[in-house]
Structure formats: C-alpha cells, structure tokens
GROMACS .gro file of C-alpha atoms in nm:
model
  282
    1MET     CA    1  -0.001  -0.006   0.003
    2GLY     CA    2   0.297   0.240  -0.010
    3ILE     CA    3   0.308   0.258   0.376
    4GLU     CA    4   0.667   0.269   0.511
    5PRO     CA    5   0.690   0.259   0.884
    6GLU     CA    6   0.979   0.464   1.029
    7ILE     CA    7   0.966   0.298   1.367
    8VAL     CA    8   0.951  -0.094   1.409
    9ALA     CA    9   0.924  -0.278   1.743
   10GLY     CA   10   0.862  -0.637   1.801
   11SER     CA   11   0.850  -0.929   2.057
   12SER     CA   12   0.947  -1.282   1.979
   13ILE     CA   13   0.911  -1.366   1.603
   14GLY     CA   14   0.803  -1.018   1.547
   15ALA     CA   15   1.146  -0.899   1.673
   16PHE     CA   16   1.304  -1.147   1.414
   17VAL     CA   17   1.096  -1.008   1.116
   18GLY     CA   18   1.110  -0.651   1.239
   19ALA     CA   19   1.493  -0.667   1.242
   20ALA     CA   20   1.491  -0.780   0.888
   21TYR     CA   21   1.264  -0.503   0.784
   22ALA     CA   22   1.455  -0.242   0.980
   23SER     CA   23   1.784  -0.349   0.816
   24ASN     CA   24   1.636  -0.369   0.456
   25GLN     CA   25   1.670  -0.726   0.455
   26MET     CA   26   1.307  -0.836   0.393
   27ASP     CA   27   1.346  -0.967   0.036
   28LYS     CA   28   1.647  -1.173   0.149
   29LEU     CA   29   1.458  -1.319   0.447
   30GLU     CA   30   1.152  -1.402   0.243
   31SER     CA   31   1.378  -1.576  -0.016
   32TRP     CA   32   1.534  -1.777   0.265
   33VAL     CA   33   1.239  -1.879   0.465
   34CYS     CA   34   1.045  -1.987   0.145
   35SER     CA   35   1.319  -2.211   0.055
   36LEU     CA   36   1.343  -2.381   0.392
   37SER     CA   37   1.281  -2.757   0.398
   38TRP     CA   38   1.226  -2.985   0.694
   39LYS     CA   39   1.548  -3.160   0.637
   40GLU     CA   40   1.727  -2.814   0.683
   41ILE     CA   41   1.520  -2.735   0.984
   42LEU     CA   42   1.595  -3.063   1.160
   43ASN     CA   43   1.962  -3.044   1.080
   44ASN     CA   44   1.979  -2.705   1.255
   45ILE     CA   45   1.798  -2.799   1.570
   46ASP     CA   46   2.063  -2.841   1.848
   47LEU     CA   47   1.877  -3.021   2.131
   48ALA     CA   48   1.991  -2.910   2.467
   49VAL     CA   49   2.035  -3.176   2.735
   50ILE     CA   50   2.047  -2.894   3.001
   51GLY     CA   51   1.997  -2.521   2.997
   52GLY     CA   52   1.631  -2.445   3.043
   53GLY     CA   53   1.496  -2.546   2.705
   54PHE     CA   54   1.487  -2.837   2.461
   55ILE     CA   55   1.655  -2.633   2.183
   56GLN     CA   56   1.983  -2.457   2.233
   57GLY     CA   57   1.903  -2.225   1.938
   58GLU     CA   58   2.288  -2.152   1.840
   59LYS     CA   59   2.248  -2.331   1.511
   60LEU     CA   60   1.951  -2.144   1.414
   61VAL     CA   61   2.104  -1.814   1.506
   62GLU     CA   62   2.405  -1.905   1.299
   63LEU     CA   63   2.178  -1.997   1.003
   64ALA     CA   64   1.996  -1.670   1.040
   65ARG     CA   65   2.331  -1.483   1.054
   66LYS     CA   66   2.397  -1.607   0.704
   67HIS     CA   67   2.075  -1.444   0.574
   68VAL     CA   68   2.003  -1.154   0.789
   69GLN     CA   69   2.238  -0.857   0.823
   70GLU     CA   70   2.432  -0.850   1.150
   71ASP     CA   71   2.469  -0.505   1.282
   72ASP     CA   72   2.429  -0.277   1.590
   73ILE     CA   73   2.069  -0.167   1.629
   74GLU     CA   74   2.163   0.201   1.644
   75LEU     CA   75   2.324   0.174   1.297
   76LEU     CA   76   2.010   0.043   1.119
   77PRO     CA   77   1.862   0.247   0.845
   78ARG     CA   78   1.525   0.241   1.045
   79HIS     CA   79   1.450   0.294   1.415
   80PHE     CA   80   1.415  -0.058   1.567
   81GLY     CA   81   1.334  -0.194   1.921
   82ALA     CA   82   1.301  -0.551   2.048
   83VAL     CA   83   1.145  -0.670   2.382
   84ALA     CA   84   1.270  -0.941   2.601
   85THR     CA   85   1.164  -1.046   2.946
   86GLU     CA   86   1.395  -1.081   3.245
   87LEU     CA   87   1.348  -1.422   3.392
   88ASP     CA   88   1.411  -1.325   3.759
   89THR     CA   89   1.188  -1.027   3.790
   90GLY     CA   90   0.941  -1.054   3.501
   91ARG     CA   91   1.032  -0.701   3.374
   92GLU     CA   92   1.034  -0.628   3.010
   93ILE     CA   93   1.370  -0.535   2.853
   94TRP     CA   94   1.384  -0.297   2.564
   95PHE     CA   95   1.673  -0.335   2.323
   96GLN     CA   96   1.731  -0.010   2.126
   97ASP     CA   97   2.104  -0.032   2.082
   98GLY     CA   98   2.375  -0.306   2.084
   99PRO     CA   99   2.407  -0.620   1.865
  100LEU     CA  100   2.106  -0.677   1.666
  101LEU     CA  101   2.113  -1.069   1.658
  102GLU     CA  102   2.167  -1.089   2.031
  103ALA     CA  103   1.859  -0.886   2.095
  104VAL     CA  104   1.654  -1.092   1.859
  105ARG     CA  105   1.782  -1.422   2.005
  106ALA     CA  106   1.680  -1.295   2.354
  107SER     CA  107   1.333  -1.188   2.229
  108ILE     CA  108   1.260  -1.546   2.062
  109ALA     CA  109   1.373  -1.753   2.375
  110LEU     CA  110   1.027  -1.918   2.412
  111PRO     CA  111   1.023  -2.082   2.754
  112GLY     CA  112   1.067  -2.448   2.764
  113VAL     CA  113   1.149  -2.449   2.406
  114PHE     CA  114   1.454  -2.228   2.354
  115THR     CA  115   1.713  -2.195   2.618
  116PRO     CA  116   1.731  -1.856   2.798
  117VAL     CA  117   1.994  -1.586   2.701
  118GLN     CA  118   2.240  -1.439   2.951
  119PHE     CA  119   2.291  -1.080   2.874
  120ASN     CA  120   2.470  -0.831   3.096
  121GLY     CA  121   2.434  -1.065   3.392
  122ARG     CA  122   2.056  -1.123   3.346
  123TRP     CA  123   1.880  -1.417   3.218
  124LEU     CA  124   1.628  -1.325   2.935
  125VAL     CA  125   1.338  -1.504   2.779
  126ASP     CA  126   1.076  -1.434   2.523
  127GLY     CA  127   0.945  -1.082   2.493
  128GLY     CA  128   0.593  -1.209   2.456
  129LEU     CA  129   0.576  -1.302   2.823
  130SER     CA  130   0.567  -0.926   2.921
  131ASN     CA  131   0.478  -0.742   2.607
  132PRO     CA  132   0.351  -0.955   2.319
  133VAL     CA  133   0.251  -0.653   2.084
  134PRO     CA  134   0.485  -0.367   2.201
  135VAL     CA  135   0.275  -0.061   2.136
  136SER     CA  136   0.408   0.110   2.434
  137LEU     CA  137   0.782   0.069   2.294
  138CYS     CA  138   0.660   0.224   1.958
  139ARG     CA  139   0.518   0.528   2.141
  140ALA     CA  140   0.826   0.562   2.362
  141MET     CA  141   1.031   0.560   2.026
  142GLY     CA  142   0.833   0.848   1.908
  143ALA     CA  143   0.562   0.681   1.693
  144ASP     CA  144   0.263   0.900   1.631
  145VAL     CA  145   0.052   0.637   1.456
  146VAL     CA  146   0.096   0.263   1.541
  147ILE     CA  147  -0.017  -0.035   1.313
  148ALA     CA  148  -0.007  -0.338   1.547
  149VAL     CA  149   0.035  -0.694   1.438
  150ASN     CA  150  -0.130  -0.948   1.670
  151LEU     CA  151  -0.040  -1.307   1.594
  152ASN     CA  152  -0.210  -1.459   1.908
  153GLY     CA  153  -0.585  -1.399   1.860
  154ASN     CA  154  -0.661  -1.672   1.597
  155ILE     CA  155  -0.408  -1.953   1.715
  156VAL     CA  156  -0.507  -2.007   2.086
  157GLY     CA  157  -0.561  -2.384   2.140
  158LYS     CA  158  -0.511  -2.450   1.763
  159HIS     CA  159  -0.151  -2.580   1.743
  160ARG     CA  160  -0.235  -2.934   1.655
  161ILE     CA  161  -0.059  -3.068   1.354
  162ASN     CA  162  -0.249  -3.267   1.103
  163HIS     CA  163  -0.009  -3.542   0.982
  164ALA     CA  164  -0.226  -3.594   0.674
  165ARG     CA  165  -0.156  -3.248   0.524
  166GLU     CA  166  -0.034  -3.387   0.200
  167THR     CA  167  -0.247  -3.269  -0.084
  168GLU     CA  168  -0.378  -3.474  -0.377
  169SER     CA  169  -0.160  -3.280  -0.625
  170ALA     CA  170   0.137  -3.374  -0.426
  171ARG     CA  171   0.042  -3.736  -0.423
  172LYS     CA  172   0.002  -3.738  -0.796
  173GLU     CA  173   0.343  -3.579  -0.826
  174ASN     CA  174   0.497  -3.844  -0.619
  175ALA     CA  175   0.327  -4.116  -0.833
  176ASN     CA  176   0.447  -3.958  -1.159
  177ASN     CA  177   0.801  -3.916  -1.030
  178LYS     CA  178   0.831  -4.275  -0.926
  179SER     CA  179   0.806  -4.371  -1.305
  180THR     CA  180   1.166  -4.280  -1.370
  181PRO     CA  181   1.490  -4.407  -1.196
  182TRP     CA  182   1.569  -4.067  -1.077
  183GLY     CA  183   1.232  -4.036  -0.949
  184LYS     CA  184   1.235  -4.354  -0.743
  185VAL     CA  185   1.546  -4.226  -0.570
  186SER     CA  186   1.397  -3.882  -0.518
  187ALA     CA  187   1.102  -4.061  -0.369
  188GLN     CA  188   1.297  -4.267  -0.132
  189LEU     CA  189   1.476  -3.958  -0.010
  190LYS     CA  190   1.165  -3.779   0.042
  191ASN     CA  191   1.008  -4.078   0.233
  192SER     CA  192   1.318  -4.090   0.455
  193ILE     CA  193   1.303  -3.717   0.544
  194ASN     CA  194   0.928  -3.744   0.588
  195GLU     CA  195   0.970  -4.042   0.827
  196ARG     CA  196   1.219  -3.837   1.035
  197LYS     CA  197   0.977  -3.540   1.034
  198ASN     CA  198   0.700  -3.753   1.141
  199VAL     CA  199   0.887  -3.920   1.437
  200LEU     CA  200   0.986  -3.576   1.564
  201LEU     CA  201   0.626  -3.423   1.526
  202SER     CA  202   0.484  -3.741   1.700
  203GLN     CA  203   0.735  -3.699   1.999
  204LEU     CA  204   0.688  -3.326   2.017
  205PHE     CA  205   0.321  -3.267   1.919
  206GLY     CA  206   0.145  -3.591   2.036
  207ASN     CA  207   0.049  -3.908   1.852
  208SER     CA  208  -0.307  -3.797   1.757
  209LEU     CA  209  -0.540  -3.518   1.790
  210ASP     CA  210  -0.655  -3.658   2.115
  211SER     CA  211  -0.304  -3.668   2.259
  212PRO     CA  212  -0.129  -3.317   2.252
  213GLY     CA  213   0.251  -3.327   2.265
  214LEU     CA  214   0.478  -3.145   2.479
  215PHE     CA  215   0.542  -2.849   2.239
  216ASN     CA  216   0.165  -2.819   2.179
  217VAL     CA  217   0.089  -2.781   2.551
  218LEU     CA  218   0.373  -2.537   2.588
  219ALA     CA  219   0.284  -2.332   2.283
  220THR     CA  220  -0.096  -2.329   2.350
  221SER     CA  221  -0.047  -2.244   2.709
  222ILE     CA  222   0.184  -1.948   2.627
  223ASN     CA  223  -0.046  -1.830   2.348
  224ILE     CA  224  -0.342  -1.818   2.592
  225MET     CA  225  -0.123  -1.613   2.828
  226GLN     CA  226   0.003  -1.376   2.553
  227ASP     CA  227  -0.352  -1.336   2.422
  228ARG     CA  228  -0.475  -1.221   2.757
  229ILE     CA  229  -0.176  -0.987   2.806
  230THR     CA  230  -0.223  -0.842   2.473
  231ARG     CA  231  -0.594  -0.763   2.522
  232SER     CA  232  -0.503  -0.609   2.861
  233ARG     CA  233  -0.237  -0.396   2.746
  234MET     CA  234  -0.388  -0.280   2.424
  235ALA     CA  235  -0.704  -0.185   2.616
  236GLY     CA  236  -0.493   0.058   2.798
  237ASP     CA  237  -0.277   0.174   2.512
  238PRO     CA  238  -0.455   0.092   2.192
  239PRO     CA  239  -0.294   0.115   1.849
  240GLU     CA  240  -0.461   0.304   1.563
  241ILE     CA  241  -0.478  -0.021   1.361
  242ILE     CA  242  -0.466  -0.392   1.457
  243LEU     CA  243  -0.369  -0.652   1.189
  244SER     CA  244  -0.478  -1.004   1.301
  245PRO     CA  245  -0.374  -1.263   1.044
  246ARG     CA  246  -0.548  -1.605   1.069
  247LEU     CA  247  -0.282  -1.854   1.153
  248SER     CA  248  -0.464  -2.137   1.319
  249ARG     CA  249  -0.370  -2.385   1.054
  250LEU     CA  250   0.007  -2.340   1.111
  251GLY     CA  251   0.189  -2.528   1.390
  252LEU     CA  252   0.453  -2.415   1.624
  253MET     CA  253   0.762  -2.555   1.433
  254GLU     CA  254   0.632  -2.537   1.084
  255PHE     CA  255   0.886  -2.298   0.949
  256ASP     CA  256   0.858  -2.466   0.612
  257GLN     CA  257   0.521  -2.315   0.578
  258ALA     CA  258   0.647  -1.961   0.539
  259ALA     CA  259   0.489  -1.890   0.206
  260THR     CA  260   0.145  -1.986   0.352
  261ALA     CA  261   0.220  -1.731   0.654
  262ILE     CA  262   0.335  -1.452   0.399
  263GLU     CA  263   0.022  -1.486   0.184
  264GLU     CA  264  -0.207  -1.472   0.502
  265GLY     CA  265  -0.021  -1.146   0.603
  266ARG     CA  266  -0.084  -1.002   0.257
  267ALA     CA  267  -0.459  -1.130   0.287
  268CYS     CA  268  -0.480  -0.957   0.633
  269VAL     CA  269  -0.360  -0.629   0.486
  270ARG     CA  270  -0.622  -0.651   0.218
  271ARG     CA  271  -0.903  -0.713   0.458
  272MET     CA  272  -0.804  -0.406   0.655
  273GLN     CA  273  -0.714  -0.189   0.358
  274PRO     CA  274  -1.031   0.042   0.395
  275ASP     CA  275  -0.931   0.127   0.752
  276LEU     CA  276  -0.576   0.167   0.669
  277GLU     CA  277  -0.671   0.405   0.384
  278GLN     CA  278  -0.898   0.600   0.608
  279LEU     CA  279  -0.628   0.626   0.862
  280LEU     CA  280  -0.383   0.778   0.598
  281LYS     CA  281  -0.653   1.031   0.487
  282GLY     CA  282  -0.670   1.155   0.855
   0.00000   0.00000   0.00000
C-alpha cells in the first residue's frame, strides 16, 4: 500500500521479522524462509540436554546470521526496538542499541522450547511473556501512528498438527516421479525425510489429535497467556490499527510453511485496507 513505517518494534518472532525490515533485508529473508525444508530445519535444531529449554538455538542463530544482516541496532537505516523478558523479575527489557542478533535471540527465547539468554548478567526469555505486541515501545520511540500486528488471537488452542496435510496434487506428483529411475531415488529420499519429520512431530506434538504433545501444551499455554496480556495492554494503550492474520492452520515448528504465512499476511492487509486508507486520509 506504499506505507513505510519509520519505527519498528517487535517481540518474539516479531522481533526477528522486524529486524529484517529495519535493516532492509526483507526480500532476502523471504527468499530464505520460503526455501526452507524440513531436512534443513531438523539439521539445525541443536537439542539441549540442560539449559532451561529443549533447543539451544545457536545453530538457528548461525543460520539466520547467514541470511540477515548483522549490525548494531543504532546503525540500522530504520529505528528498531526489541522486547525480551527478565526471567528473575518478569520485567520487560527494551533493546534499542547493541548487537541486533543478540537482541533478537533474547526476544525469541520461548520458555521451555529455546534456552534462556544471558545478557549483561541477566537471564532473558521471550518478550511475549511481558509485552507481546509492544505498542508502548513504539510510542516511547516516538511513533505518532501505530499499526499493530497481533499473531495470538486466532491461534489459541489450535496448534495441533494434521499429519495428513499432503495434498492430492502432491500425491499425484509423487506417483508420476516414481516412474523414472531418478524419480524412484528422489521418492526414497523424500520418504526418509518425511519419516524423520513424522517421528519428531509425533514426539513433540503428540501421536493423535486426542493426545497433545509437549510443544503443543507449551505453545498453547503461552499463546493463551499472551492473548490475555495483549488484550489487557492494548485496552490501556490501543494502536490506531490492529492487523490479526489467521494462523490457526500453522503449527509451532512449521517453519517450512513460510509462504502460507506470508500470503495470509498479505490477505490480512487486504481485509484491513479500507481502515488503513481511512487512517492515511486522517
């Protein structure tokens, strides 16, 4: 729509995407996430035996470092802020300077999933625990008009994964590919990857829709909490516009579904276009 925010603030995954936007790396980020496969995701999950979370997260940060500009926040071409939460006190911590990726890593440290981050002698976890949609940080950074993106409203209680996601067109493609020698080899490789994916999903997300897995319980519980915090905080400090993409069909670790998420983001903006245009006229 031609709207170019001068100030961007984010918590959790919003900090990651916001950092890419603030550093003019959105096209690069989109190209990367849309190319992600489950094999690459699995290869870059470093399980933590100890440390306060199941995933260490260092491999994912290193992977992000290859695709997102590493810089100090104060040197970015746009004003940027990220929110993390201090584990000992529950206070929200605002990052407005210092290393960009360190701020993002702290902001995405989802409790129980990613290990906490130690920064300046403090243990930090996901910013969504204290300020999921940081309107207050935008105001503090000088924003006159705030367009908020709330990811929590449509996903509460809906993180269950449907293991039968494969479409009819994909099944036909697999059948056609098996007719050639290379197709047979390719099909075997895909089956091997899918087996690894299904085992991991089964362990983390549960064996059936009647048996939620560990990540589902963690994610849904946190989403419920974040949704309530978001409603409370935005009631006291409402943004001018709220964008609420419909993400219930996406699971917690389905990073390979980036194209679906991006398209829903665009659809959400189209749904809100009259309100956005009215806001611009004002």
